[in-house]
XYZ file of N, CA, C and O in Angstrom:
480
model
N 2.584 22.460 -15.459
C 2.256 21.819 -14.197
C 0.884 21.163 -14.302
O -0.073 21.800 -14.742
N 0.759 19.663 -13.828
C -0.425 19.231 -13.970
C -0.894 18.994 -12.450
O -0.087 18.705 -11.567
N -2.149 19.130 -12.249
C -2.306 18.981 -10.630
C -3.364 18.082 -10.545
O -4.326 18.446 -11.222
N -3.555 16.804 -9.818
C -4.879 15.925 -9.781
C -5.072 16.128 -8.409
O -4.153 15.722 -7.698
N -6.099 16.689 -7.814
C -6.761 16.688 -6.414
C -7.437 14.904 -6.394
O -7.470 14.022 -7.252
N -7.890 14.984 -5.008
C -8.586 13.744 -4.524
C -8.879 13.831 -3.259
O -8.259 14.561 -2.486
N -10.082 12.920 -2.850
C -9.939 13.036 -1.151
C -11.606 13.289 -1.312
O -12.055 12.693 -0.333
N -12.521 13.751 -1.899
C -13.419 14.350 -1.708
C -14.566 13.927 -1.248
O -14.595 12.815 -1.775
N -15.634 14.020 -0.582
C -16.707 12.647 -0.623
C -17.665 13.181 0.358
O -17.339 14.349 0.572
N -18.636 12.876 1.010
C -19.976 13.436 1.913
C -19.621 12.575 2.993
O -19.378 11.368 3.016
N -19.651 13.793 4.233
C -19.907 13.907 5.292
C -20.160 14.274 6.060
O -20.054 15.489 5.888
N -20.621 14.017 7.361
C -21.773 14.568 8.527
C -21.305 16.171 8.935
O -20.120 16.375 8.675
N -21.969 17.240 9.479
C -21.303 18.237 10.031
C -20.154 17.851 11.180
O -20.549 16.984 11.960
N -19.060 18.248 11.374
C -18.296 18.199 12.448
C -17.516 17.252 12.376
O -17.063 16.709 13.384
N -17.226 16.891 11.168
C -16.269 15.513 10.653
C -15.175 15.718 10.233
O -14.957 16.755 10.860
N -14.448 15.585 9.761
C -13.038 15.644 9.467
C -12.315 15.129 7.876
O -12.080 13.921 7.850
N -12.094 15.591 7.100
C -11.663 15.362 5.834
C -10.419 15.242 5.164
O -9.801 15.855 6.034
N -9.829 15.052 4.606
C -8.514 15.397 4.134
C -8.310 15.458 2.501
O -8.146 14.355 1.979
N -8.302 16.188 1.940
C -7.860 15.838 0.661
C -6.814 16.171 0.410
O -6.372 16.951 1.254
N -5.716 15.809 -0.911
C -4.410 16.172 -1.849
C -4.512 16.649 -2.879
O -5.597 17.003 -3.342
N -3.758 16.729 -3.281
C -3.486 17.518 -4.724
C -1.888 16.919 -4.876
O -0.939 17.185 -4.139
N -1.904 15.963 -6.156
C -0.679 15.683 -6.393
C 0.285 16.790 -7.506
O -0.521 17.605 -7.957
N 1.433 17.010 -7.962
C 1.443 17.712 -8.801
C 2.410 17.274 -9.824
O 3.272 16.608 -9.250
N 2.617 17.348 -10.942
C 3.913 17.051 -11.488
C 4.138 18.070 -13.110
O 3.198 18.408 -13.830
N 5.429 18.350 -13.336
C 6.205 18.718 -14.311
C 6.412 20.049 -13.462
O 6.379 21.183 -13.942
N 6.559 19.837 -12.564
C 7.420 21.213 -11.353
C 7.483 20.846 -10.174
O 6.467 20.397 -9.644
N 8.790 20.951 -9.404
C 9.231 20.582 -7.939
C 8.032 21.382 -7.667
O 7.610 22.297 -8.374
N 7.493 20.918 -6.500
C 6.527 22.601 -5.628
C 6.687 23.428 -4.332
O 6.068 24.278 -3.693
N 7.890 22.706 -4.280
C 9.008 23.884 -3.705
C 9.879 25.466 -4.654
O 10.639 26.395 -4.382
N 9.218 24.985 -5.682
C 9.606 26.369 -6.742
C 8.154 27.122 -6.792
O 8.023 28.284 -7.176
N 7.260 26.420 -6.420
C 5.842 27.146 -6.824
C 4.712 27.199 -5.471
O 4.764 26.315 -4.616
N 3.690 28.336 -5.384
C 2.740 28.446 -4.618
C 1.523 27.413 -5.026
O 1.027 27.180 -6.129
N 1.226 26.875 -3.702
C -0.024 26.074 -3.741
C -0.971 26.192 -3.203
O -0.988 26.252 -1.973
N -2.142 26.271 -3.991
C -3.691 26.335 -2.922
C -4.912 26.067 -3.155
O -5.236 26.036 -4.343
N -5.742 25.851 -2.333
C -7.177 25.348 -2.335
C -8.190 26.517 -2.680
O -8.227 27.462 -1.892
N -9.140 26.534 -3.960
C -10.144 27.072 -3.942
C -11.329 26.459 -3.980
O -11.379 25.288 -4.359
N -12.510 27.164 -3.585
C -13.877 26.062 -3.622
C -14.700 27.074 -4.412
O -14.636 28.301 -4.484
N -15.320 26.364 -4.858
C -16.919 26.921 -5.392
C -17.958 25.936 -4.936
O -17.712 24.730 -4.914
N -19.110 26.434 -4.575
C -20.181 26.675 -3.754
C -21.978 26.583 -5.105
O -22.352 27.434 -5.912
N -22.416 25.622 -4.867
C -23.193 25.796 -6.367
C -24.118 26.795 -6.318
O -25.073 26.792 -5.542
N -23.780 27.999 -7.437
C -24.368 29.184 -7.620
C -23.907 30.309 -7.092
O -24.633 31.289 -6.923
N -22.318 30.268 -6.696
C -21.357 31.148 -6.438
C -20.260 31.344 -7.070
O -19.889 30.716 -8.062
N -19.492 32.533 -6.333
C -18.480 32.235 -7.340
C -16.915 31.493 -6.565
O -16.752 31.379 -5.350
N -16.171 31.178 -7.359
C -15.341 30.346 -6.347
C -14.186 31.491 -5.651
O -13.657 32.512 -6.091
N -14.116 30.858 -4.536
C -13.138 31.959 -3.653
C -11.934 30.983 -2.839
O -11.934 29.827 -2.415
N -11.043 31.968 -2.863
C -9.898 31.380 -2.186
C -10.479 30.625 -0.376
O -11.417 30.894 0.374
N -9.577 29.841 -0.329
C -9.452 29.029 0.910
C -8.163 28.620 1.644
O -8.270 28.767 2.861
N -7.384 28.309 1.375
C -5.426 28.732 1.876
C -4.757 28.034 0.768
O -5.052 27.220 -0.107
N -3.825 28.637 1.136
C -2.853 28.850 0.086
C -1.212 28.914 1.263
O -1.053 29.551 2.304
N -0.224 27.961 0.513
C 0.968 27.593 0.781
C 1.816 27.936 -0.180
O 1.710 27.807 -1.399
N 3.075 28.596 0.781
C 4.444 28.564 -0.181
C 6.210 28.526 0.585
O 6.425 27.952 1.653
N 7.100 29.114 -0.069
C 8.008 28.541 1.064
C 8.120 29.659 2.566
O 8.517 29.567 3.728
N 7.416 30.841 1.546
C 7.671 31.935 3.031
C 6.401 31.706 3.666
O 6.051 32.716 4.277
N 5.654 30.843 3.744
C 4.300 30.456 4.682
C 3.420 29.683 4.128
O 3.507 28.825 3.249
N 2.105 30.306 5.074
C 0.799 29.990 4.328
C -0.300 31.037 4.719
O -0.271 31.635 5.795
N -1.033 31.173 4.004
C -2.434 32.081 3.817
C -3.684 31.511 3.990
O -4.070 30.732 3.119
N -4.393 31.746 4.945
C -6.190 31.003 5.022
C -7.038 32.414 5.022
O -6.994 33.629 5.214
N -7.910 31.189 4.624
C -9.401 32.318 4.414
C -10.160 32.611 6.057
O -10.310 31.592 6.730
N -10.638 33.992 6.708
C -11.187 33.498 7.337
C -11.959 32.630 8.164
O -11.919 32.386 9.370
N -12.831 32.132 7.020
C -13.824 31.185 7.280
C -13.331 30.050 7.621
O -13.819 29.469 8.591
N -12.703 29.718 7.202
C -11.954 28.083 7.745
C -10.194 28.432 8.683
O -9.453 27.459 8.823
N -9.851 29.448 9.081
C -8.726 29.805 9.858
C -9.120 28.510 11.335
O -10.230 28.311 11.829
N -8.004 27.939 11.657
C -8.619 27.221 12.853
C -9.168 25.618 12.490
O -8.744 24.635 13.097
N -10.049 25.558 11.537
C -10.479 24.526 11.357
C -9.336 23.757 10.389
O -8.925 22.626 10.645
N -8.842 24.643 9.106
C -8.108 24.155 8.255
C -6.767 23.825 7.634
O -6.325 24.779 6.994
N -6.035 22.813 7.637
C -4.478 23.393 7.610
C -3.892 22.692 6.274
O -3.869 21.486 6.029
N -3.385 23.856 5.405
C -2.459 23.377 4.636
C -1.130 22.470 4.894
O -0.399 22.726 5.851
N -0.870 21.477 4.063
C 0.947 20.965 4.448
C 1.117 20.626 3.126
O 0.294 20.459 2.226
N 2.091 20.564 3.147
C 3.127 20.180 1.842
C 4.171 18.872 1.898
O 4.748 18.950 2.983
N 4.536 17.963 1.323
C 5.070 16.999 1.145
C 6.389 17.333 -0.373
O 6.156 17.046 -1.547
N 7.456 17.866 0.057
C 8.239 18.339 -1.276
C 8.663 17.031 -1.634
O 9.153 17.311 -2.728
N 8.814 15.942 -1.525
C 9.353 15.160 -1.925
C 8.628 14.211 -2.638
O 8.990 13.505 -3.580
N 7.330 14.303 -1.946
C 6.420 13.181 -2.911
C 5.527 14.332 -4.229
O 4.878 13.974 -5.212
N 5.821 15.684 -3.761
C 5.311 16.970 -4.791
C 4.156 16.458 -4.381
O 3.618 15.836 -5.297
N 3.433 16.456 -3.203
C 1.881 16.823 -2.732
C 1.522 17.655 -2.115
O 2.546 18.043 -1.552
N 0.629 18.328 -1.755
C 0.461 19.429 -1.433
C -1.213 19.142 -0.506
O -2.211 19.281 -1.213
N -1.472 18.721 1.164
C -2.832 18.411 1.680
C -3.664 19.611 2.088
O -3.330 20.786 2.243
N -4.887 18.980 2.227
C -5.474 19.611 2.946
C -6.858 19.172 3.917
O -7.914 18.671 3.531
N -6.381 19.609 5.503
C -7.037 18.977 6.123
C -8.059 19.570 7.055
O -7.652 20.409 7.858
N -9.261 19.261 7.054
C -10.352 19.537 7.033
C -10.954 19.629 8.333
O -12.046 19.332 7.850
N -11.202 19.766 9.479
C -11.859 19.257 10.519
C -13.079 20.394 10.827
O -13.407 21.410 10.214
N -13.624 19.726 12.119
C -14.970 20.381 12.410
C -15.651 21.130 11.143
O -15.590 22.344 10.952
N -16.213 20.328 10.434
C -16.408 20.515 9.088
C -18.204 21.244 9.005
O -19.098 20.834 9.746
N -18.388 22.246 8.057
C -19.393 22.588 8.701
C -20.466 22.834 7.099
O -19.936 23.222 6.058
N -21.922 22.540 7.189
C -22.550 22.506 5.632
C -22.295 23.838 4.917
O -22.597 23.918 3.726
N -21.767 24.878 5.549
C -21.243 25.979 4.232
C -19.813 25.954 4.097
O -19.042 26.913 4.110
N -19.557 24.724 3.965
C -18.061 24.119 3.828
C -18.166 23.598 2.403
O -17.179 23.548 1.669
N -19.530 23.162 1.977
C -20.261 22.427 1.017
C -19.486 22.764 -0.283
O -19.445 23.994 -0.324
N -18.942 22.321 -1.209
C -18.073 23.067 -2.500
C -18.069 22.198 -3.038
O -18.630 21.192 -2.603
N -17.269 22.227 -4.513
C -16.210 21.847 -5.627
C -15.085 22.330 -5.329
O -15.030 23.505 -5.692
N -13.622 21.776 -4.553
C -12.660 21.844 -3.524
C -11.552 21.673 -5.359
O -11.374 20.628 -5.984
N -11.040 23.070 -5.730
C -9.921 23.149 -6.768
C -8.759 23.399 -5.938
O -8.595 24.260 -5.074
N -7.551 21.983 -6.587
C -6.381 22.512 -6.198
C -5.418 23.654 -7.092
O -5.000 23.090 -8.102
N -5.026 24.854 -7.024
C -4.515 25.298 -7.419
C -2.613 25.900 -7.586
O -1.937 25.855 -6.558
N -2.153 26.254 -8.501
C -1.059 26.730 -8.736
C -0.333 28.008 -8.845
O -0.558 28.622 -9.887
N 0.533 28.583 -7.963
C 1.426 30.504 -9.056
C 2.457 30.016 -8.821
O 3.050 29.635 -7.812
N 2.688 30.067 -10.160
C 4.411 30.506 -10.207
C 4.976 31.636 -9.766
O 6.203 31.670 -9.675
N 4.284 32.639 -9.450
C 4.957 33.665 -8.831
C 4.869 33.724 -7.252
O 5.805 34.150 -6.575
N 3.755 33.297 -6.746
C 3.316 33.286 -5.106
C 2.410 32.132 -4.673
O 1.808 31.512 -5.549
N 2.285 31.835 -3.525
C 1.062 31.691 -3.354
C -0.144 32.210 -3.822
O -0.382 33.415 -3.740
N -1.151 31.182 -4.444
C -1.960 32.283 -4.675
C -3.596 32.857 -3.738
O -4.427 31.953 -3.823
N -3.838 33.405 -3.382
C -4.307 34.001 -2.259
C -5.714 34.703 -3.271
O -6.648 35.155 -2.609
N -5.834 34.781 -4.904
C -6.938 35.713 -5.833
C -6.714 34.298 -7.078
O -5.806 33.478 -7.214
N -7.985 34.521 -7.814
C -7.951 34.009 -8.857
C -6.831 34.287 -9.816
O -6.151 33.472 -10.439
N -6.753 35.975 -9.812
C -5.729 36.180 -10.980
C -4.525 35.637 -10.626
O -3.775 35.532 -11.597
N -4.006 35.205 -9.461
C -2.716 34.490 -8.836
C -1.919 33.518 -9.293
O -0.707 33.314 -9.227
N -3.521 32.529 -10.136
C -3.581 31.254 -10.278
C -3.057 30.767 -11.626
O -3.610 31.469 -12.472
N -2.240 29.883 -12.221
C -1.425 29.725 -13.133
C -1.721 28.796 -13.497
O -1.604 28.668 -14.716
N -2.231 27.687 -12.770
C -2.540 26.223 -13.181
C -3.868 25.298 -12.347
O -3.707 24.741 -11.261
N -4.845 25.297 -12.942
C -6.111 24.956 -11.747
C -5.912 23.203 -12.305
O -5.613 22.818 -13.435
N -6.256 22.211 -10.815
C -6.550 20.905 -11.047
C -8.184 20.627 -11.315
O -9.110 21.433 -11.404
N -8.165 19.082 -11.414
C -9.515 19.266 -11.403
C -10.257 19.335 -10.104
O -9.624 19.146 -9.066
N -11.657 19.613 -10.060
C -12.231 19.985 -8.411
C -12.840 18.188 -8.015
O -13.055 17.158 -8.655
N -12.925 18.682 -6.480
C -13.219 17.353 -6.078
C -14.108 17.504 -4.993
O -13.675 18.011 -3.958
N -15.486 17.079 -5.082
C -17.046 17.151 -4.489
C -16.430 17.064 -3.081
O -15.572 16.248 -2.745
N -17.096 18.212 -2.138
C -17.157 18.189 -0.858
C -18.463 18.212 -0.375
O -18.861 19.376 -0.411
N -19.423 17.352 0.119
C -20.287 17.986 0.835
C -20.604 17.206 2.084
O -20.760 16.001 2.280
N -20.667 18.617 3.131
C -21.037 18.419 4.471
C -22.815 18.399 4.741
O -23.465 19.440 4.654
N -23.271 17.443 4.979
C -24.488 17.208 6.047
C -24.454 17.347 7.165
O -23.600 16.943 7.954
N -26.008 18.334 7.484
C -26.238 18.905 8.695
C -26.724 17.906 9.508
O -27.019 18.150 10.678
């Protein structure tokens, strides 16, 4: 499975974002999909995660953030609002073949990350 994220770019606090994650050499209706970030000088942590029996968010962004899925074009979004500067990351789209993945060890196939940062 190869995954290219996009979408990423600087903006004001309280703005609204969207990025994708395209995927290919697997329907992703057979596989779990999800967003992790890292934070510079942290370590990276889950953020939600989609599959066919749901989806999973992180506290911190519950409310603000919503996974969707596109099975037909195999994309997988994510959309961003009331956006806030410890939102600030390297935004990885990720892959499990077994679940959603919700932990690093979950993760089967990482894309590349794509610069988020929010100004206060």
């Amino acid at each position: 499975v190869q995954l290219q994220a996009s979408g990423g770019g600087l903006v004001q606090a309280g703005d609204s974002l969207t990025l994708s994650c395209a995927a290919s050499g697997r329907a992703l209706s057979s596989i779990g999909m999800g967003w992790f970030r890292q934070a510079l000088g942290k370590e990276r942590e889950f953020v939600v995660a989609i599959s066919w029996s749901g989806s999973s968010y992180a506290d911190s962004v519950k409310g603000r953030f919503t996974i969707s899925r596109d099975n037909a074009k195999n994309t997988v979004s994510l959309q961003m609002k009331s956006l806030k500067p410890e939102d600030t990351a390297v935004y990885y789209c990720a892959a499990g073949r077994a679940k959603r993945p919700t932990t690093l060890r979950e993760v089967d196939y990482w894309g590349q990350g794509t610069q988020v940062t929010v100004s206060s």
